[in-house]
Amino acid sequence: MSALNTDLYQLTMAAGYFAAGKTKDVATFELSVRRLPEQRNFLVAAGLQQAVEYLFDLKFRKDEVDYLRSLPHFENAPAEFFDFLMDLRFTGDLFAVPEGTPIFGNEPICIVRAPLLEAQLVETYLLSTFAFQTMIASKAARCVLAAKGRPIVEFGSRRAHSPGAGVLAGRAAYVAGCAGTSNTEAGMRFEIPVFGTAAHSWTMAFPSEEEAFRALKRLLGESTVFLLDTYDTIEAARLAIQLGPPLWGVRLDSGDLAALSREVRRMLDEAGLREAKIFATNDLNEHRVAELIRCPSCFDAFGVGTALATSSDAPTLSAVYKMVELKRGGETQYTAKFSDEKSTLPGAKQIYRYPDHDVVALYSECNADFQGEPLIRPVISQGEMVTPLPSLEKTQAHAVSSIAALPRELHSLDEAPAYPVEISPRLLEMAQELRDKHQLVRSE
């Protein structure tokens, strides 16, 4: 990952901080989502592994520094600034909620405490990484809830916003409880189960559907899944039955999916192929999955593509990365933003989770004052890993159990009453003190 994969203003601010003698200032930033998108009763935090890898790999190459030196924006930057960039490594602290943890608006997903220049430079990448994967994981969680125990497979790579996005969408979907992905790079990199059948083009590439099915069965054996709807779904089902076991399953991708699934299930069962699965695709989303289950249908699993890999109904998150503390010369200054609709709370924070609400408090407040589970945990300290990240399988198990523990109304696909997130009295008091101080300074 190039260190230049950031916004220009992060680098111009870094040059300005350097020129102003702020290299020893230590800043604390929090990354959070201002508000939940519509139709999201909760979010699922994801992206921590990529964030950690980025922080450990952060460094500038000579050609990157030479490029910056050539830009007019840096013509007044001290020459020593470019030497500083060549030696830059992340030496700070990272705190975060574990991946797979349900979160709500204005709750920190991660906290960065580091020398000001380091903490500033990593903003863009951290926002992009956490926001994208959290967005996809949150959509995936809805699909998993809609399926009521039937597997959901992420099938959206071809419709993702880039090849890289397709890989990380497969990862984020798995975090939130999906059974696997169609993306083989995601499968290899993250040890995620991979799924796939064959396209309509496979059937069209042979003189007959029978030849296409026979060739596929010779190749895949017990993993064979026939796509039935290239020409005539029922005739293709008869052909699949005629070819006999082994048969993992069949896929339906068009037509009246519910009715076809019932008829195909009847045919398979009568032929003794009761173990064969019926897989549904065709522009599915969580609402369509829920509808197919209600119909009823006989689907055993669902492949969700475009809607999942792009989170099409909520394709962005209002993620922000805001300074909450600044330490200089041994003195800590608490910082906050007070503008309308974009205000923030000062100080590094902790989230305490109770069965029916959360409390956001200052990280420095005594844990004994709160009976809830503290969610934010140390990950990196002074540039060194202090809490190894769990396997993705364990992360998924954490997500599934944490989502199940939420109040039942939050599992609805419809918008539920907002989950209560309370602010501790001490944090509210500090925010008011800062607001009063700010108003006093403005009035002078």
Short mmCIF file of C-alpha atoms in Angstrom, two decimals, residues 186-360:
data_model
loop_
_atom_site.label_atom_id
_atom_site.label_comp_id
_atom_site.label_asym_id
_atom_site.label_seq_id
_atom_site.Cartn_x
_atom_site.Cartn_y
_atom_site.Cartn_z
CA ALA A 186 -10.82 -13.40 -0.96
CA GLY A 187 -10.98 -17.13 -0.39
CA MET A 188 -7.21 -17.52 -0.60
CA ARG A 189 -6.22 -14.37 1.31
CA PHE A 190 -8.69 -14.73 4.14
CA GLU A 191 -9.38 -18.49 4.18
CA ILE A 192 -13.04 -17.97 3.36
CA PRO A 193 -15.09 -20.81 1.81
CA VAL A 194 -15.66 -20.19 -1.90
CA PHE A 195 -18.76 -21.07 -3.89
CA GLY A 196 -19.59 -21.10 -7.57
CA THR A 197 -21.63 -22.93 -10.16
CA ALA A 198 -21.50 -22.19 -13.88
CA ALA A 199 -22.91 -19.39 -15.98
CA HIS A 200 -25.52 -19.60 -18.71
CA SER A 201 -22.63 -19.22 -21.17
CA TRP A 202 -21.37 -22.66 -20.11
CA THR A 203 -24.58 -24.29 -21.27
CA MET A 204 -24.64 -22.21 -24.45
CA ALA A 205 -21.07 -23.24 -25.28
CA PHE A 206 -22.13 -26.87 -25.89
CA PRO A 207 -24.32 -28.32 -28.65
CA SER A 208 -26.94 -29.36 -26.11
CA GLU A 209 -27.81 -28.83 -22.47
CA GLU A 210 -27.21 -32.52 -21.82
CA GLU A 211 -23.64 -32.32 -23.13
CA ALA A 212 -23.04 -29.21 -21.04
CA PHE A 213 -24.34 -30.90 -17.88
CA ARG A 214 -22.34 -34.08 -18.51
CA ALA A 215 -19.14 -32.10 -19.04
CA LEU A 216 -19.73 -30.11 -15.86
CA LYS A 217 -20.38 -33.26 -13.86
CA ARG A 218 -17.19 -34.89 -15.14
CA LEU A 219 -15.29 -31.83 -13.95
CA LEU A 220 -16.92 -31.17 -10.58
CA GLY A 221 -18.10 -34.59 -9.42
CA GLU A 222 -19.69 -34.33 -5.97
CA SER A 223 -19.48 -30.52 -6.10
CA THR A 224 -21.74 -30.33 -9.15
CA VAL A 225 -24.36 -27.59 -9.17
CA PHE A 226 -26.46 -27.29 -12.32
CA LEU A 227 -27.86 -23.93 -13.44
CA LEU A 228 -31.35 -24.87 -14.57
CA ASP A 229 -32.85 -21.81 -16.26
CA THR A 230 -30.83 -21.31 -19.45
CA TYR A 231 -33.64 -22.70 -21.60
CA ASP A 232 -36.39 -24.48 -19.66
CA THR A 233 -36.07 -24.88 -15.91
CA ILE A 234 -38.27 -27.97 -15.52
CA GLU A 235 -36.69 -29.79 -18.47
CA ALA A 236 -33.24 -28.99 -17.07
CA ALA A 237 -34.31 -30.37 -13.69
CA ARG A 238 -35.41 -33.61 -15.39
CA LEU A 239 -32.02 -33.79 -17.09
CA ALA A 240 -30.18 -33.23 -13.81
CA ILE A 241 -32.19 -36.06 -12.24
CA GLN A 242 -31.56 -38.32 -15.22
CA LEU A 243 -27.79 -37.86 -14.81
CA GLY A 244 -28.20 -39.01 -11.22
CA PRO A 245 -26.02 -38.65 -8.15
CA PRO A 246 -23.65 -37.31 -7.01
CA LEU A 247 -25.32 -33.90 -7.16
CA TRP A 248 -24.59 -31.13 -4.69
CA GLY A 249 -27.47 -29.05 -5.96
CA VAL A 250 -29.12 -26.86 -8.56
CA ARG A 251 -29.41 -23.12 -9.01
CA LEU A 252 -32.42 -21.06 -10.09
CA ASP A 253 -31.73 -17.60 -11.50
CA SER A 254 -34.95 -16.44 -13.17
CA GLY A 255 -38.70 -16.87 -13.36
CA ASP A 256 -41.09 -17.38 -10.48
CA LEU A 257 -38.39 -18.52 -8.10
CA ALA A 258 -40.68 -19.65 -5.28
CA ALA A 259 -42.97 -21.73 -7.49
CA LEU A 260 -40.07 -23.22 -9.44
CA SER A 261 -38.25 -24.13 -6.24
CA ARG A 262 -41.27 -26.03 -4.95
CA GLU A 263 -41.65 -27.99 -8.18
CA VAL A 264 -37.93 -28.74 -8.48
CA ARG A 265 -37.84 -29.85 -4.84
CA ARG A 266 -40.72 -32.24 -5.48
CA MET A 267 -38.94 -33.68 -8.50
CA LEU A 268 -35.63 -34.12 -6.69
CA ASP A 269 -37.26 -35.75 -3.68
CA GLU A 270 -39.27 -38.18 -5.82
CA ALA A 271 -36.04 -39.15 -7.57
CA GLY A 272 -34.35 -39.89 -4.26
CA LEU A 273 -32.13 -36.78 -4.39
CA ARG A 274 -33.35 -35.40 -1.09
CA GLU A 275 -29.87 -34.16 -0.13
CA ALA A 276 -29.51 -32.02 -3.26
CA LYS A 277 -29.67 -28.32 -2.44
CA ILE A 278 -31.62 -25.64 -4.28
CA PHE A 279 -29.75 -22.37 -4.57
CA ALA A 280 -31.45 -19.04 -5.41
CA THR A 281 -29.89 -16.09 -7.21
CA ASN A 282 -31.28 -13.27 -9.41
CA ASP A 283 -30.76 -9.74 -8.02
CA LEU A 284 -31.58 -10.76 -4.47
CA ASN A 285 -31.44 -8.55 -1.40
CA GLU A 286 -32.55 -9.07 2.19
CA HIS A 287 -36.17 -8.14 1.41
CA ARG A 288 -36.37 -10.54 -1.52
CA VAL A 289 -34.79 -13.32 0.56
CA ALA A 290 -37.35 -12.75 3.32
CA GLU A 291 -40.15 -12.76 0.75
CA LEU A 292 -38.98 -16.06 -0.75
CA ILE A 293 -38.94 -17.67 2.68
CA ARG A 294 -42.46 -16.40 3.43
CA CYS A 295 -43.94 -17.56 0.07
CA PRO A 296 -43.00 -20.32 0.97
CA SER A 297 -40.18 -21.60 -1.19
CA CYS A 298 -37.87 -24.59 -0.99
CA PHE A 299 -34.53 -22.83 -1.21
CA ASP A 300 -31.67 -24.10 0.90
CA ALA A 301 -29.29 -21.18 0.25
CA PHE A 302 -29.15 -17.78 -1.40
CA GLY A 303 -26.53 -15.97 -3.45
CA VAL A 304 -26.70 -12.20 -2.99
CA GLY A 305 -24.64 -10.13 -5.40
CA THR A 306 -25.00 -6.49 -6.38
CA ALA A 307 -27.12 -5.42 -3.42
CA LEU A 308 -24.58 -6.87 -0.99
CA ALA A 309 -21.25 -5.96 -2.60
CA THR A 310 -22.37 -2.34 -3.08
CA SER A 311 -24.80 -2.00 -0.15
CA SER A 312 -27.04 -0.51 -2.81
CA ASP A 313 -29.71 0.91 -0.50
CA ALA A 314 -27.15 2.55 1.82
CA PRO A 315 -23.96 2.90 -0.25
CA THR A 316 -22.18 5.37 2.04
CA LEU A 317 -21.63 5.92 5.75
CA SER A 318 -21.22 9.27 7.47
CA ALA A 319 -17.87 8.17 8.89
CA VAL A 320 -15.70 10.85 10.50
CA TYR A 321 -12.25 11.01 12.10
CA LYS A 322 -12.11 13.78 14.65
CA MET A 323 -9.48 15.03 17.09
CA VAL A 324 -10.62 14.69 20.69
CA GLU A 325 -7.38 15.36 22.61
CA LEU A 326 -4.08 17.16 22.00
CA LYS A 327 -1.13 16.81 24.35
CA ARG A 328 1.75 19.28 24.19
CA GLY A 329 4.51 19.74 26.72
CA GLY A 330 2.85 17.46 29.24
CA GLU A 331 -0.46 19.34 29.13
CA THR A 332 -3.56 17.69 27.66
CA GLN A 333 -6.11 19.84 25.86
CA TYR A 334 -9.52 18.32 25.19
CA THR A 335 -10.98 19.22 21.81
CA ALA A 336 -14.46 19.15 20.30
CA LYS A 337 -16.45 20.54 17.39
CA PHE A 338 -19.57 22.60 18.14
CA SER A 339 -21.03 23.48 14.73
CA ASP A 340 -24.69 22.66 14.10
CA GLU A 341 -25.38 19.01 13.15
CA LYS A 342 -21.66 18.18 13.23
CA SER A 343 -20.77 18.56 16.88
CA THR A 344 -18.44 16.10 18.58
CA LEU A 345 -17.69 15.16 22.17
CA PRO A 346 -14.24 15.70 23.69
CA GLY A 347 -11.82 13.14 25.05
CA ALA A 348 -11.02 9.53 24.23
CA LYS A 349 -14.03 7.36 25.01
CA GLN A 350 -15.11 3.90 26.01
CA ILE A 351 -18.37 2.17 25.10
CA TYR A 352 -20.13 0.14 27.79
CA ARG A 353 -22.72 -2.32 26.49
CA TYR A 354 -25.72 -3.37 28.55
CA PRO A 355 -28.49 -5.75 27.43
CA ASP A 356 -30.75 -2.90 26.27
CA HIS A 357 -28.57 0.20 25.89
CA ASP A 358 -25.03 1.53 25.60
CA VAL A 359 -23.20 4.16 27.63
CA VAL A 360 -20.42 6.26 26.09
#
